[in-house]
GROMACS .gro file of C-alpha atoms in nm:
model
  165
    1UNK     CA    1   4.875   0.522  -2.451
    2UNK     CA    2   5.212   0.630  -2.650
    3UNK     CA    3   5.522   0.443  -2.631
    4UNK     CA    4   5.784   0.685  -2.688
    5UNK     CA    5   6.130   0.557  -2.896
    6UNK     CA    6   6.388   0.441  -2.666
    7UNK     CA    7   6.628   0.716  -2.640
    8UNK     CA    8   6.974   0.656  -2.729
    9UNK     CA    9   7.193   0.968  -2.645
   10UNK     CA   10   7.551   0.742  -2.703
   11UNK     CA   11   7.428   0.762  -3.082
   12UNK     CA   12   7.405   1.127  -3.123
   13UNK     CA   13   7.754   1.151  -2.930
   14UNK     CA   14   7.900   0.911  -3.217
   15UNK     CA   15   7.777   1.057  -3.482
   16UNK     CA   16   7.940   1.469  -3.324
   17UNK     CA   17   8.243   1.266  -3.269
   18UNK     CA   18   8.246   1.116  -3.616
   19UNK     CA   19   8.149   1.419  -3.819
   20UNK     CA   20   8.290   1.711  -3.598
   21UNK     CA   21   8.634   1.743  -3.796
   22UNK     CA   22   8.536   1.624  -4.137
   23UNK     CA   23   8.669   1.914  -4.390
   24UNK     CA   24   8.401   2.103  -4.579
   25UNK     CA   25   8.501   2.048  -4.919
   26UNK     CA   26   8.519   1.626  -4.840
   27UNK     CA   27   8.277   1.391  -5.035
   28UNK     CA   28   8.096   1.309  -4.671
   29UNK     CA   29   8.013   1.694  -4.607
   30UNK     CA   30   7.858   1.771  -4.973
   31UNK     CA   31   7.655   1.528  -4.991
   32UNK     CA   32   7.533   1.574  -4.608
   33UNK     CA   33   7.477   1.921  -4.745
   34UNK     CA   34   7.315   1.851  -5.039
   35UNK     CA   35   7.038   1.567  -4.818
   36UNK     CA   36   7.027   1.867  -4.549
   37UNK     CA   37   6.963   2.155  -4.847
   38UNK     CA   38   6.666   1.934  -4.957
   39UNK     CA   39   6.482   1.965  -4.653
   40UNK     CA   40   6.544   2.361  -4.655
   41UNK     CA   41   6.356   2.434  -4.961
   42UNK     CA   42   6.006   2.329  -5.081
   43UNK     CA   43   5.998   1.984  -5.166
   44UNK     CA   44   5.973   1.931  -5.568
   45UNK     CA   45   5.621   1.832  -5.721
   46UNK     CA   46   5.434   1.929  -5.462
   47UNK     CA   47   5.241   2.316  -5.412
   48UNK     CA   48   5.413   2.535  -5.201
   49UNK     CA   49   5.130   2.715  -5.017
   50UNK     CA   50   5.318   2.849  -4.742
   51UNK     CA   51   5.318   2.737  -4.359
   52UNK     CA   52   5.021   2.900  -4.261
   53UNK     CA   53   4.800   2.747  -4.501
   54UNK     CA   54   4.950   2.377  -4.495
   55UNK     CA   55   4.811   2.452  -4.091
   56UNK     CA   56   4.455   2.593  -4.221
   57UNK     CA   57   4.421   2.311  -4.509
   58UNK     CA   58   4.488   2.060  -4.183
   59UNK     CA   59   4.190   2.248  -3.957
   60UNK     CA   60   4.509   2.398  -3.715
   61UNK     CA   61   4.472   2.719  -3.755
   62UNK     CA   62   4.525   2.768  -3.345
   63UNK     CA   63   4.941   2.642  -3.426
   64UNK     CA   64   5.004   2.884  -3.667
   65UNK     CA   65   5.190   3.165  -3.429
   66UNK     CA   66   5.390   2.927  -3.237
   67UNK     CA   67   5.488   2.750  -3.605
   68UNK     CA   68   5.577   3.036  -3.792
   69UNK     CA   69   5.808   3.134  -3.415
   70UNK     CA   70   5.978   2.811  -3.393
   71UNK     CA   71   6.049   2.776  -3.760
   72UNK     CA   72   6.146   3.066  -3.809
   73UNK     CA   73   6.434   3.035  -3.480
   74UNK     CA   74   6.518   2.696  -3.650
   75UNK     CA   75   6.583   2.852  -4.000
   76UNK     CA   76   6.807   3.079  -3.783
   77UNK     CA   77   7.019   2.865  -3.654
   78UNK     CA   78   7.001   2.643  -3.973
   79UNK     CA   79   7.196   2.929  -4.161
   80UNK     CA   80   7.421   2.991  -3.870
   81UNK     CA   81   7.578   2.655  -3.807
   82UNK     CA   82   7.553   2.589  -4.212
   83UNK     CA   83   7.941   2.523  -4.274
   84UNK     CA   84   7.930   2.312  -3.940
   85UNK     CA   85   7.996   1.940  -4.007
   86UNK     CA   86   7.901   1.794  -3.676
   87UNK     CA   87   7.589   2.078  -3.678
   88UNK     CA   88   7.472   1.987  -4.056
   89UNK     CA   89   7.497   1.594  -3.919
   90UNK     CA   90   7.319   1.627  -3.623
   91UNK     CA   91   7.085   1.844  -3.830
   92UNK     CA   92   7.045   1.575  -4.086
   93UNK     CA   93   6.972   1.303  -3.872
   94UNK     CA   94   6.711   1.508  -3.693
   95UNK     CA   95   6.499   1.630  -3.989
   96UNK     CA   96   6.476   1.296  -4.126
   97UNK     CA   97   6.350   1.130  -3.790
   98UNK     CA   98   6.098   1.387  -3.757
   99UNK     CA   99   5.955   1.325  -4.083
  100UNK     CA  100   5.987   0.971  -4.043
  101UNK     CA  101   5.815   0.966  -3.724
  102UNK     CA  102   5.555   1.229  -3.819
  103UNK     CA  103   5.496   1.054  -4.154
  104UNK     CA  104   5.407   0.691  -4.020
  105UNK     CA  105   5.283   0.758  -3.632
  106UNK     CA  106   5.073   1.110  -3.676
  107UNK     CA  107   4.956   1.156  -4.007
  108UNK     CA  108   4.745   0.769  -3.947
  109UNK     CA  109   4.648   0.916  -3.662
  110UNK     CA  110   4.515   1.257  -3.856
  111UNK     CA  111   4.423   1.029  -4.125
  112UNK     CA  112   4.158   0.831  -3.826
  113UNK     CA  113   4.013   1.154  -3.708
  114UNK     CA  114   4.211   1.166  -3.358
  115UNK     CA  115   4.105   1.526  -3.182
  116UNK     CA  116   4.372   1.782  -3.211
  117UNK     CA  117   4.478   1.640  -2.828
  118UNK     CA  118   4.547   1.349  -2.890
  119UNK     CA  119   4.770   1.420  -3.190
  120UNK     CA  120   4.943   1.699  -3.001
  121UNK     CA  121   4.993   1.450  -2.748
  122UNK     CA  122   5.128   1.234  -2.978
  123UNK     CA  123   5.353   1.487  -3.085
  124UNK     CA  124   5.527   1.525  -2.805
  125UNK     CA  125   5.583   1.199  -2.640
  126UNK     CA  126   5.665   1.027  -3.010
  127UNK     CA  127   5.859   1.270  -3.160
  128UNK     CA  128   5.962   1.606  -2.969
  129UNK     CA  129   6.066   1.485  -2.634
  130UNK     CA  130   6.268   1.200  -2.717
  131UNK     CA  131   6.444   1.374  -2.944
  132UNK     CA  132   6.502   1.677  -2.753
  133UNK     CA  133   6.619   1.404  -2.519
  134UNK     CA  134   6.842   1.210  -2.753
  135UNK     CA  135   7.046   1.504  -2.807
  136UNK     CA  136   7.046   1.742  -2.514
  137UNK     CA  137   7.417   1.599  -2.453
  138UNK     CA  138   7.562   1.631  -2.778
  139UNK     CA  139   7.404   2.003  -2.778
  140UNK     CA  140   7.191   2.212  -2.478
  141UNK     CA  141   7.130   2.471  -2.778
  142UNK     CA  142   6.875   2.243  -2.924
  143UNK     CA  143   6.577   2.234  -2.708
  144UNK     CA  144   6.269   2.109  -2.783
  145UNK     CA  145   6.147   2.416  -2.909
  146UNK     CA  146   6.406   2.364  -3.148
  147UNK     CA  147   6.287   1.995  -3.251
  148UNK     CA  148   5.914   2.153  -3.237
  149UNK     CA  149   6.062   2.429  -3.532
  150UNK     CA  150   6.246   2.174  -3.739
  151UNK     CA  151   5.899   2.003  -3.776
  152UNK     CA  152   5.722   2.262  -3.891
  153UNK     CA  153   6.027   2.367  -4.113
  154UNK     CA  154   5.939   2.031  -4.260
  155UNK     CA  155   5.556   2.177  -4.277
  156UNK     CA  156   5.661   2.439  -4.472
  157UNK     CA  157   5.872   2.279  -4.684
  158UNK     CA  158   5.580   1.966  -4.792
  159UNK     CA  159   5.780   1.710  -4.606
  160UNK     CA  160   5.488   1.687  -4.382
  161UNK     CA  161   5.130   1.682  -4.401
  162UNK     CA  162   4.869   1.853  -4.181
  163UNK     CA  163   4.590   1.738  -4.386
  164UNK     CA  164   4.427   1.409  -4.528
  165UNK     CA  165   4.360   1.552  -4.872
   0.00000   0.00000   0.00000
């Protein structure tokens, strides 16, 4: 019923290899920062409820433990690799596929009334197995529990929507 994205795991492998010794204070790394800072904090104009309700608003109250885990182990290792260039890149690119993904494939399917199934399905075969997939060479470290945090980091944050309001 889903046809996943064809993975490519050459382009994650060009983009470590074209970021990995860029120097911190370079033009390339700031403004990867700064695109990679907006998705860490709470998206402007919109009401930051917190995580847990942007879940409850959407009727998925039964994600809310597992969310509030795996962002919180994503926010982790956010901060940890923050000065990393090939990290903050991979990071980047990441984030932004997640929302795209999540934004024009889930929420019409929210949107429709699909049962929570069916969207969790959806979930995983559009957006967190082929990119766990995409970059398991590039970097083991981040799983799919990991791709499963950065979306609801982007929950949190009101990149995402859980609810047709």
């Amino acid at each position: 019923k889903f046809e996943a994205p064809k993975v490519d795991p050459q382009a994650i492998l060009l983009l470590v290899q074209r970021y990995k010794d860029i120097d911190c204070n370079s033009e390339d790394f700031i403004a990867m920062k700064e695109e990679l800072d907006d998705y860490n904090k709470p998206r402007k104009n919109r009401d930051i409820i917190g995580l847990s309700n942007k879940l409850i608003d959407g009727k998925r109250e039964d994600l809310i433990d597992d969310a509030i885990f795996v962002k919180d182990k994503f926010s982790k290792r956010l901060s940890r690799y923050e000065f990393s260039s090939h990290h903050a890149a991979i990071h980047l690119t990441l984030l932004s596929k997640i929302e795209e993904r999540f934004n024009s494939l889930i929420v019409p399917m929210i949107k429709n009334g699909e049962c929570d199934e069916v969207v969790d399905l959806a979930i995983s075969k559009l957006i967190i197995q082929p990119i766990a997939e995409e970059v398991a060479p590039a970097d083991a470290t981040l799983t799919a529990r990991q791709v499963r945090g950065m979306m609801f980091l982007l929950t949190g944050n009101c990149y995402i929507k859980w609810s047709i309001k």
